[in-house]
mmCIF file of C-alpha atoms in Angstrom:
data_model
loop_
_atom_site.group_PDB
_atom_site.id
_atom_site.type_symbol
_atom_site.label_atom_id
_atom_site.label_comp_id
_atom_site.label_asym_id
_atom_site.label_seq_id
_atom_site.Cartn_x
_atom_site.Cartn_y
_atom_site.Cartn_z
ATOM 1 C CA MET A 1 72.803 92.717 86.352
ATOM 2 C CA LYS A 2 74.022 95.857 88.076
ATOM 3 C CA LYS A 3 73.886 94.137 91.468
ATOM 4 C CA VAL A 4 75.717 91.094 90.092
ATOM 5 C CA LEU A 5 78.545 93.289 88.810
ATOM 6 C CA ARG A 6 78.679 95.191 92.099
ATOM 7 C CA ILE A 7 79.049 91.973 94.104
ATOM 8 C CA ALA A 8 81.609 90.577 91.640
ATOM 9 C CA SER A 9 83.649 93.771 91.764
ATOM 10 C CA ALA A 10 83.522 93.875 95.553
ATOM 11 C CA PHE A 11 84.528 90.189 95.798
ATOM 12 C CA ILE A 12 87.625 90.920 93.711
ATOM 13 C CA GLY A 13 88.333 94.048 95.746
ATOM 14 C CA ILE A 14 88.231 92.143 99.027
ATOM 15 C CA ILE A 15 90.846 89.628 97.938
ATOM 16 C CA VAL A 16 93.069 91.807 95.754
ATOM 17 C CA GLY A 17 95.205 93.587 98.310
ATOM 18 C CA ALA A 18 98.848 94.534 98.615
ATOM 19 C CA GLY A 19 100.195 91.076 97.834
ATOM 20 C CA PHE A 20 98.178 90.388 94.685
ATOM 21 C CA ALA A 21 97.993 93.860 93.159
ATOM 22 C CA SER A 22 101.707 94.413 93.726
ATOM 23 C CA GLY A 23 102.576 91.095 92.073
ATOM 24 C CA GLN A 24 104.471 89.783 95.110
ATOM 25 C CA GLU A 25 101.959 86.976 95.749
ATOM 26 C CA ILE A 26 101.880 85.986 92.084
ATOM 27 C CA LEU A 27 105.677 85.859 91.954
ATOM 28 C CA GLN A 28 105.931 83.629 95.037
ATOM 29 C CA TYR A 29 102.930 81.356 94.424
ATOM 30 C CA PHE A 30 102.942 80.936 90.630
ATOM 31 C CA THR A 31 105.808 82.504 88.669
ATOM 32 C CA SER A 32 108.453 80.832 90.843
ATOM 33 C CA TYR A 33 107.364 77.518 89.275
ATOM 34 C CA GLY A 34 108.042 78.703 85.731
ATOM 35 C CA TYR A 35 105.876 77.129 83.027
ATOM 36 C CA ALA A 36 103.999 75.026 85.578
ATOM 37 C CA GLY A 37 102.852 78.197 87.336
ATOM 38 C CA THR A 38 100.490 78.838 84.408
ATOM 39 C CA ILE A 39 98.749 75.504 85.014
ATOM 40 C CA GLY A 40 98.507 76.400 88.692
ATOM 41 C CA ALA A 41 96.899 79.747 87.849
ATOM 42 C CA ILE A 42 94.238 78.056 85.678
ATOM 43 C CA PHE A 43 93.573 75.499 88.421
ATOM 44 C CA ALA A 44 93.170 78.326 90.946
ATOM 45 C CA THR A 45 90.663 80.077 88.651
ATOM 46 C CA ALA A 46 88.278 77.102 88.676
ATOM 47 C CA ILE A 47 88.305 76.814 92.473
ATOM 48 C CA PHE A 48 87.896 80.569 92.983
ATOM 49 C CA ALA A 49 84.773 80.553 90.780
ATOM 50 C CA TYR A 50 83.104 77.799 92.826
ATOM 51 C CA MET A 51 84.109 79.180 96.215
ATOM 52 C CA GLY A 52 83.033 82.724 95.336
ATOM 53 C CA MET A 53 79.615 81.442 94.307
ATOM 54 C CA MET A 54 79.222 79.350 97.476
ATOM 55 C CA LEU A 55 80.235 82.113 99.901
ATOM 56 C CA THR A 56 77.859 84.773 98.579
ATOM 57 C CA LYS A 57 75.064 82.237 98.124
ATOM 58 C CA LEU A 58 75.375 81.018 101.713
ATOM 59 C CA GLY A 59 75.461 84.588 102.980
ATOM 60 C CA THR A 60 72.128 85.339 101.284
ATOM 61 C CA ARG A 61 70.496 82.086 102.380
ATOM 62 C CA MET A 62 71.461 82.659 106.008
ATOM 63 C CA LYS A 63 71.047 86.461 106.052
ATOM 64 C CA ALA A 64 74.520 86.624 107.582
ATOM 65 C CA THR A 65 75.456 89.626 109.733
ATOM 66 C CA SER A 66 78.846 88.116 110.699
ATOM 67 C CA HIS A 67 80.729 85.018 109.618
ATOM 68 C CA LYS A 68 80.280 83.251 112.978
ATOM 69 C CA GLU A 69 76.678 82.058 112.651
ATOM 70 C CA ALA A 70 77.040 81.039 109.003
ATOM 71 C CA ILE A 71 80.269 79.102 109.551
ATOM 72 C CA TYR A 72 78.959 77.146 112.542
ATOM 73 C CA ARG A 73 75.752 76.326 110.676
ATOM 74 C CA VAL A 74 77.474 74.858 107.611
ATOM 75 C CA SER A 75 80.436 73.311 109.436
ATOM 76 C CA GLY A 76 79.002 71.855 112.609
ATOM 77 C CA LYS A 77 80.275 72.445 116.138
ATOM 78 C CA TRP A 78 83.894 71.255 116.012
ATOM 79 C CA LEU A 79 84.860 72.057 112.423
ATOM 80 C CA GLY A 80 83.000 75.346 112.838
ATOM 81 C CA LEU A 81 85.105 76.214 115.877
ATOM 82 C CA ILE A 82 88.331 75.588 113.940
ATOM 83 C CA VAL A 83 87.170 77.548 110.889
ATOM 84 C CA ASP A 84 85.966 80.434 113.048
ATOM 85 C CA TYR A 85 89.376 80.870 114.655
ATOM 86 C CA VAL A 86 91.162 80.418 111.315
ATOM 87 C CA ILE A 87 89.111 83.308 109.910
ATOM 88 C CA ILE A 88 89.747 85.489 112.981
ATOM 89 C CA PHE A 89 93.498 84.892 112.681
ATOM 90 C CA THR A 90 93.322 85.570 108.940
ATOM 91 C CA LEU A 91 91.401 88.827 109.279
ATOM 92 C CA PHE A 92 93.897 90.269 111.715
ATOM 93 C CA GLY A 93 97.036 88.848 110.073
ATOM 94 C CA VAL A 94 96.179 90.009 106.559
ATOM 95 C CA GLY A 95 95.050 93.381 107.898
ATOM 96 C CA VAL A 96 98.525 93.871 109.364
ATOM 97 C CA VAL A 97 100.133 92.878 106.039
ATOM 98 C CA MET A 98 97.982 95.433 104.211
ATOM 99 C CA ILE A 99 99.102 98.220 106.538
ATOM 100 C CA ALA A 100 102.723 97.202 105.926
ATOM 101 C CA GLY A 101 102.124 97.068 102.158
ATOM 102 C CA ALA A 102 100.835 100.626 102.217
ATOM 103 C CA GLY A 103 104.272 101.702 103.409
ATOM 104 C CA SER A 104 106.107 99.943 100.557
ATOM 105 C CA ILE A 105 104.202 101.841 97.833
ATOM 106 C CA PRO A 106 105.387 105.430 98.530
ATOM 107 C CA SER A 107 108.804 104.041 99.466
ATOM 108 C CA GLN A 108 109.373 102.258 96.122
ATOM 109 C CA GLN A 109 107.621 104.776 93.854
ATOM 110 C CA PHE A 110 108.555 108.117 95.420
ATOM 111 C CA GLY A 111 111.437 107.325 97.772
ATOM 112 C CA LEU A 112 109.428 108.505 100.797
ATOM 113 C CA PRO A 113 109.675 107.001 104.304
ATOM 114 C CA SER A 114 107.442 103.939 104.517
ATOM 115 C CA VAL A 115 106.038 105.105 107.854
ATOM 116 C CA LEU A 116 104.051 107.816 106.012
ATOM 117 C CA GLY A 117 102.131 105.219 104.022
ATOM 118 C CA THR A 118 101.430 102.993 106.999
ATOM 119 C CA ILE A 119 100.114 105.842 109.154
ATOM 120 C CA LEU A 120 97.957 107.256 106.337
ATOM 121 C CA MET A 121 96.480 103.822 105.604
ATOM 122 C CA SER A 122 95.743 103.190 109.280
ATOM 123 C CA VAL A 123 93.872 106.488 109.620
ATOM 124 C CA LEU A 124 91.848 105.946 106.408
ATOM 125 C CA VAL A 125 90.923 102.385 107.361
ATOM 126 C CA VAL A 126 89.691 103.272 110.852
ATOM 127 C CA ALA A 127 87.617 106.187 109.501
ATOM 128 C CA THR A 128 86.013 104.097 106.741
ATOM 129 C CA ILE A 129 85.131 101.141 108.949
ATOM 130 C CA LEU A 130 82.833 103.375 110.980
ATOM 131 C CA MET A 131 80.502 103.492 107.932
ATOM 132 C CA ASN A 132 77.807 100.832 107.349
ATOM 133 C CA VAL A 133 78.313 97.671 105.288
ATOM 134 C CA GLU A 134 76.483 98.994 102.209
ATOM 135 C CA LYS A 135 78.844 101.969 101.966
ATOM 136 C CA VAL A 136 81.868 99.761 102.577
ATOM 137 C CA VAL A 137 80.868 97.415 99.716
ATOM 138 C CA ASN A 138 80.433 100.408 97.389
ATOM 139 C CA VAL A 139 83.869 101.786 98.302
ATOM 140 C CA ILE A 140 85.494 98.395 97.739
ATOM 141 C CA GLY A 141 83.854 97.799 94.374
ATOM 142 C CA SER A 142 84.491 101.267 92.930
ATOM 143 C CA ILE A 143 88.284 100.874 92.722
ATOM 144 C CA THR A 144 88.381 97.365 91.218
ATOM 145 C CA PRO A 145 87.741 98.242 87.520
ATOM 146 C CA PHE A 146 90.853 100.430 87.445
ATOM 147 C CA LEU A 147 93.018 97.522 88.598
ATOM 148 C CA ILE A 148 91.505 95.107 86.062
ATOM 149 C CA ALA A 149 92.235 97.541 83.224
ATOM 150 C CA THR A 150 95.807 98.034 84.439
ATOM 151 C CA VAL A 151 96.506 94.294 84.756
ATOM 152 C CA VAL A 152 95.270 93.673 81.186
ATOM 153 C CA LEU A 153 97.397 96.560 79.848
ATOM 154 C CA VAL A 154 100.545 95.434 81.654
ATOM 155 C CA ALA A 155 100.095 91.788 80.600
ATOM 156 C CA VAL A 156 99.689 92.678 76.911
ATOM 157 C CA TYR A 157 102.652 95.074 76.961
ATOM 158 C CA SER A 158 104.968 92.735 78.900
ATOM 159 C CA ILE A 159 104.295 89.740 76.667
ATOM 160 C CA ALA A 160 104.615 91.840 73.489
ATOM 161 C CA THR A 161 107.998 93.269 74.570
ATOM 162 C CA MET A 162 109.437 90.079 76.073
ATOM 163 C CA ASP A 163 113.209 90.005 75.467
ATOM 164 C CA GLY A 164 114.592 86.735 76.844
ATOM 165 C CA GLY A 165 113.881 83.255 75.520
ATOM 166 C CA LEU A 166 111.255 81.129 77.270
ATOM 167 C CA SER A 167 113.793 78.618 78.569
ATOM 168 C CA SER A 168 115.911 81.434 80.026
ATOM 169 C CA LEU A 169 112.882 83.059 81.686
ATOM 170 C CA ASP A 170 111.759 79.676 83.032
ATOM 171 C CA ALA A 171 115.161 79.140 84.671
ATOM 172 C CA THR A 172 115.181 82.648 86.148
ATOM 173 C CA ALA A 173 111.635 82.225 87.468
ATOM 174 C CA LYS A 174 112.453 78.909 89.150
ATOM 175 C CA ALA A 175 115.424 80.532 90.882
ATOM 176 C CA GLN A 176 113.020 82.765 92.859
ATOM 177 C CA ASP A 177 111.762 81.935 96.342
ATOM 178 C CA SER A 178 108.525 79.972 96.243
ATOM 179 C CA VAL A 179 105.910 79.459 98.911
ATOM 180 C CA VAL A 180 106.129 75.665 98.659
ATOM 181 C CA GLU A 181 109.779 74.674 98.410
ATOM 182 C CA SER A 182 109.092 70.925 98.147
ATOM 183 C CA SER A 183 106.128 68.742 97.357
ATOM 184 C CA PHE A 184 104.465 66.210 99.631
ATOM 185 C CA LEU A 185 101.940 63.375 99.225
ATOM 186 C CA PHE A 186 103.451 62.920 95.726
ATOM 187 C CA LEU A 187 101.824 66.150 94.565
ATOM 188 C CA PRO A 188 103.926 68.664 92.601
ATOM 189 C CA GLY A 189 104.952 71.931 94.235
ATOM 190 C CA TRP A 190 102.927 74.085 91.836
ATOM 191 C CA PHE A 191 99.746 72.177 92.722
ATOM 192 C CA ILE A 192 100.234 72.573 96.465
ATOM 193 C CA SER A 193 101.144 76.233 95.971
ATOM 194 C CA ALA A 194 98.017 76.961 93.898
ATOM 195 C CA LEU A 195 95.807 75.138 96.403
ATOM 196 C CA ASN A 196 97.461 76.982 99.280
ATOM 197 C CA TYR A 197 96.919 80.294 97.490
ATOM 198 C CA VAL A 198 93.209 79.677 96.912
ATOM 199 C CA SER A 199 92.769 78.431 100.461
ATOM 200 C CA PHE A 200 94.500 81.508 101.845
ATOM 201 C CA ASN A 201 92.404 83.908 99.761
ATOM 202 C CA ILE A 202 89.120 82.177 100.539
ATOM 203 C CA ALA A 203 89.982 82.544 104.225
ATOM 204 C CA VAL A 204 90.681 86.225 103.505
ATOM 205 C CA GLY A 205 87.422 86.811 101.625
ATOM 206 C CA ALA A 206 85.042 84.506 103.491
ATOM 207 C CA SER A 207 83.813 86.833 106.207
ATOM 208 C CA MET A 208 83.168 89.890 104.033
ATOM 209 C CA SER A 209 81.699 87.747 101.222
ATOM 210 C CA LEU A 210 79.203 86.242 103.647
ATOM 211 C CA LEU A 211 78.296 89.757 104.809
ATOM 212 C CA MET A 212 77.817 90.879 101.190
ATOM 213 C CA GLY A 213 75.571 87.886 100.531
ATOM 214 C CA GLY A 214 73.611 88.608 103.699
ATOM 215 C CA ASN A 215 73.002 92.127 102.412
ATOM 216 C CA GLU A 216 71.411 90.787 99.178
ATOM 217 C CA ASP A 217 67.875 89.332 99.122
ATOM 218 C CA ASN A 218 68.073 87.444 95.824
ATOM 219 C CA GLU A 219 70.110 84.232 96.111
ATOM 220 C CA ARG A 220 70.579 83.937 92.325
ATOM 221 C CA THR A 221 71.992 87.468 92.153
ATOM 222 C CA SER A 222 74.478 86.842 94.948
ATOM 223 C CA SER A 223 75.498 83.461 93.457
ATOM 224 C CA LEU A 224 76.148 84.933 90.014
ATOM 225 C CA GLY A 225 78.046 87.833 91.575
ATOM 226 C CA GLY A 226 80.329 85.472 93.492
ATOM 227 C CA LEU A 227 80.817 83.231 90.439
ATOM 228 C CA LEU A 228 81.687 86.144 88.157
ATOM 229 C CA GLY A 229 83.974 87.610 90.813
ATOM 230 C CA GLY A 230 85.846 84.303 91.171
ATOM 231 C CA LEU A 231 86.257 83.855 87.411
ATOM 232 C CA SER A 232 87.450 87.443 86.964
ATOM 233 C CA LEU A 233 89.901 87.076 89.830
ATOM 234 C CA GLY A 234 91.273 83.904 88.243
ATOM 235 C CA LEU A 235 91.734 85.644 84.888
ATOM 236 C CA MET A 236 93.659 88.427 86.623
ATOM 237 C CA ILE A 237 95.915 85.836 88.265
ATOM 238 C CA VAL A 238 96.697 84.254 84.894
ATOM 239 C CA LEU A 239 97.404 87.625 83.245
ATOM 240 C CA SER A 240 99.519 88.879 86.157
ATOM 241 C CA HIS A 241 101.558 85.668 86.158
ATOM 242 C CA LEU A 242 102.194 85.915 82.405
ATOM 243 C CA ALA A 243 103.214 89.573 82.739
ATOM 244 C CA ILE A 244 105.656 88.873 85.588
ATOM 245 C CA PHE A 245 106.988 85.696 83.955
ATOM 246 C CA SER A 246 107.758 87.536 80.714
ATOM 247 C CA LYS A 247 109.791 90.145 82.638
ATOM 248 C CA VAL A 248 110.952 88.064 85.604
ATOM 249 C CA ASP A 249 114.614 88.977 84.980
ATOM 250 C CA VAL A 250 113.667 92.636 85.586
ATOM 251 C CA VAL A 251 111.218 92.433 88.500
ATOM 252 C CA ALA A 252 112.423 89.468 90.546
ATOM 253 C CA ASN A 253 114.133 91.502 93.274
ATOM 254 C CA VAL A 254 111.618 94.297 93.959
ATOM 255 C CA ASP A 255 108.831 94.424 96.569
ATOM 256 C CA MET A 256 106.201 95.480 94.017
ATOM 257 C CA PRO A 257 106.803 93.672 90.673
ATOM 258 C CA MET A 258 103.635 94.981 88.972
ATOM 259 C CA LEU A 259 104.432 98.552 89.991
ATOM 260 C CA LYS A 260 107.908 98.122 88.465
ATOM 261 C CA LEU A 261 106.390 96.859 85.199
ATOM 262 C CA VAL A 262 103.963 99.777 84.989
ATOM 263 C CA ASP A 263 106.711 102.262 85.811
ATOM 264 C CA ASP A 264 108.860 100.838 83.004
ATOM 265 C CA ILE A 265 106.042 101.426 80.503
ATOM 266 C CA ALA A 266 105.821 105.097 81.475
ATOM 267 C CA PRO A 267 106.692 106.925 84.719
ATOM 268 C CA GLY A 268 103.347 108.720 84.631
ATOM 269 C CA LEU A 269 101.503 105.399 84.539
ATOM 270 C CA GLY A 270 103.622 104.258 87.469
ATOM 271 C CA VAL A 271 102.364 107.176 89.559
ATOM 272 C CA LEU A 272 98.755 106.416 88.553
ATOM 273 C CA PHE A 273 99.124 102.709 89.315
ATOM 274 C CA SER A 274 100.691 103.428 92.674
ATOM 275 C CA LEU A 275 97.463 105.268 93.569
ATOM 276 C CA VAL A 276 95.333 102.361 92.285
ATOM 277 C CA LEU A 277 97.540 99.938 94.206
ATOM 278 C CA PHE A 278 97.143 102.014 97.365
ATOM 279 C CA GLY A 279 93.377 101.848 96.795
ATOM 280 C CA MET A 280 93.415 98.046 96.486
ATOM 281 C CA VAL A 281 95.451 97.749 99.685
ATOM 282 C CA PHE A 282 92.864 100.008 101.306
ATOM 283 C CA ASN A 283 90.080 97.739 99.984
ATOM 284 C CA THR A 284 91.448 94.618 101.598
ATOM 285 C CA ALA A 285 92.435 96.370 104.821
ATOM 286 C CA ILE A 286 88.940 97.732 105.474
ATOM 287 C CA SER A 287 87.419 94.355 104.560
ATOM 288 C CA MET A 288 89.636 92.585 107.091
ATOM 289 C CA PHE A 289 89.150 94.957 110.014
ATOM 290 C CA PHE A 290 85.440 95.618 109.306
ATOM 291 C CA SER A 291 84.747 91.867 109.316
ATOM 292 C CA LEU A 292 86.868 91.360 112.432
ATOM 293 C CA ALA A 293 84.977 94.081 114.266
ATOM 294 C CA ALA A 294 81.633 92.626 113.127
ATOM 295 C CA ARG A 295 82.665 89.235 114.544
ATOM 296 C CA PHE A 296 83.158 90.563 118.082
ATOM 297 C CA THR A 297 80.933 93.664 118.315
ATOM 298 C CA THR A 298 77.702 95.091 116.912
ATOM 299 C CA VAL A 299 78.420 97.522 114.078
ATOM 300 C CA GLY A 300 77.696 101.142 115.020
ATOM 301 C CA THR A 301 77.934 100.729 118.792
ATOM 302 C CA LYS A 302 80.436 102.363 121.127
ATOM 303 C CA GLN A 303 82.135 98.990 121.652
ATOM 304 C CA HIS A 304 82.505 98.628 117.893
ATOM 305 C CA LYS A 305 84.306 101.963 117.591
ATOM 306 C CA GLN A 306 86.606 101.212 120.535
ATOM 307 C CA PHE A 307 87.434 97.811 119.059
ATOM 308 C CA VAL A 308 88.298 99.349 115.680
ATOM 309 C CA PHE A 309 90.610 101.970 117.194
ATOM 310 C CA THR A 310 92.407 99.396 119.370
ATOM 311 C CA VAL A 311 92.933 96.863 116.574
ATOM 312 C CA GLY A 312 94.066 99.626 114.214
ATOM 313 C CA ALA A 313 96.737 100.762 116.665
ATOM 314 C CA VAL A 314 98.031 97.214 117.259
ATOM 315 C CA ALA A 315 98.109 96.510 113.507
ATOM 316 C CA LEU A 316 100.097 99.690 112.865
ATOM 317 C CA ALA A 317 102.706 98.661 115.431
ATOM 318 C CA LEU A 318 103.089 95.140 113.988
ATOM 319 C CA SER A 319 103.289 96.378 110.382
ATOM 320 C CA PHE A 320 106.878 97.570 110.886
ATOM 321 C CA VAL A 321 108.124 93.967 110.561
ATOM 322 C CA GLY A 322 108.187 94.544 106.769
ATOM 323 C CA PHE A 323 105.864 93.785 103.853
ATOM 324 C CA THR A 324 107.741 91.011 101.994
ATOM 325 C CA ASP A 325 108.638 89.197 105.218
ATOM 326 C CA LEU A 326 105.040 89.346 106.435
ATOM 327 C CA VAL A 327 103.757 87.898 103.134
ATOM 328 C CA ALA A 328 106.212 85.010 103.397
ATOM 329 C CA ILE A 329 105.289 84.317 107.047
ATOM 330 C CA PHE A 330 101.522 84.821 107.211
ATOM 331 C CA TYR A 331 100.242 83.758 103.799
ATOM 332 C CA PRO A 332 101.410 80.112 103.571
ATOM 333 C CA LEU A 333 100.369 79.482 107.188
ATOM 334 C CA ILE A 334 96.895 80.904 106.592
ATOM 335 C CA GLY A 335 96.695 78.932 103.338
ATOM 336 C CA TYR A 336 97.123 75.595 105.110
ATOM 337 C CA MET A 337 94.761 76.621 107.899
ATOM 338 C CA GLY A 338 92.201 77.725 105.292
ATOM 339 C CA LEU A 339 91.844 74.163 104.003
ATOM 340 C CA PHE A 340 89.429 73.614 106.890
ATOM 341 C CA LEU A 341 87.240 76.390 105.452
ATOM 342 C CA ILE A 342 87.340 74.913 101.944
ATOM 343 C CA ALA A 343 86.291 71.546 103.371
ATOM 344 C CA ALA A 344 83.369 73.239 105.132
ATOM 345 C CA LEU A 345 82.253 75.027 101.947
ATOM 346 C CA ILE A 346 82.473 71.867 99.817
ATOM 347 C CA THR A 347 80.248 69.978 102.255
ATOM 348 C CA ALA A 348 77.903 72.944 102.867
ATOM 349 C CA PRO A 349 75.298 72.067 100.151
ATOM 350 C CA PHE A 350 74.873 68.565 101.583
ATOM 351 C CA ARG A 351 74.552 69.824 105.154
ATOM 352 C CA LEU A 352 72.031 72.517 104.183
ATOM 353 C CA SER A 353 69.974 70.086 102.082
ATOM 354 C CA LYS A 354 69.809 67.715 105.037
ATOM 355 C CA GLU A 355 68.788 70.589 107.305
ATOM 356 C CA LYS A 356 66.064 71.687 104.862
ATOM 357 C CA ALA A 357 64.713 68.137 104.580
ATOM 358 C CA ALA A 358 64.541 67.833 108.375
ATOM 359 C CA VAL A 359 62.598 71.116 108.636
ATOM 360 C CA GLU A 360 60.113 70.042 105.961
ATOM 361 C CA GLU A 361 59.654 66.656 107.626
ATOM 362 C CA HIS A 362 58.990 68.390 110.944
ATOM 363 C CA ARG A 363 56.379 70.677 109.347
ATOM 364 C CA SER A 364 54.543 67.797 107.693
ATOM 365 C CA ALA A 365 54.490 65.723 110.897
#
């Protein structure tokens, strides 16, 4: 059970970065649709649970040491090629957004120059990535429980102290910028937005989740860990959405809505949450760049270290575009690209069963 909880906690930690923990993603993907955003959050929970289970399970079954081999095996040559490059783009793009997000935290909470946060995060990320995967998983998982506790606290407080009427809050929420401005294929905007959000986050978490699964010998343990992680992540989405929705008239125009909510409860809690938030940004950043380095180099080698330093420097330079703008640019694009990965994971059990049957037939011949 301890291993299951560790994997679940790490799975949450990989995905919950600057956008989620700050509330900016939740505001754009769910709350901007008002009441319907709640349905979208529940829909996202179900998909996250299945995808989390599949990723960690596949990682264990294939003893994955990078996402490349696993993805090509379950996707085939051509779909595998597309998914591989989608993940590479995602790892780098989200890593850059995390570095930028680290600058927004000290800027909003303490009024400090954002460049201090971005430089500090870059240095911490590069130093941590030089550790092995077991240590990285432990670092990621250790911070997650603090965020879960904070999200629950903020949700309960925000709903209990809600001032405006539901119809007024719904109108204010719908006035905010959303990721999907219009629907297509006769599907409502909230549905496309929720699907895009899950797709984006699965692309974010796929590589590191496969590595976590590959580091676990028991397939049942890794499957349960991924399932529990997905369900817990979904619950946090629902609670965060309800918290932001109930105070949307207060937090709509800030970079970090959840940080604003916590700060309004008590300034001291705001300082504490800003540290937790910085830790969650750190979690996702090291997951992205560690996985990216593992895709192109062998962990622990000289080439690996050089790759990490180079990518870290480039990411730092690009992070100055701005956190909110980067979320709006990168995340929807990655979400649509990530649909290829979801398609590969849905068909993975059938492909692996066929592969297993062929091996058994060959042995009996």
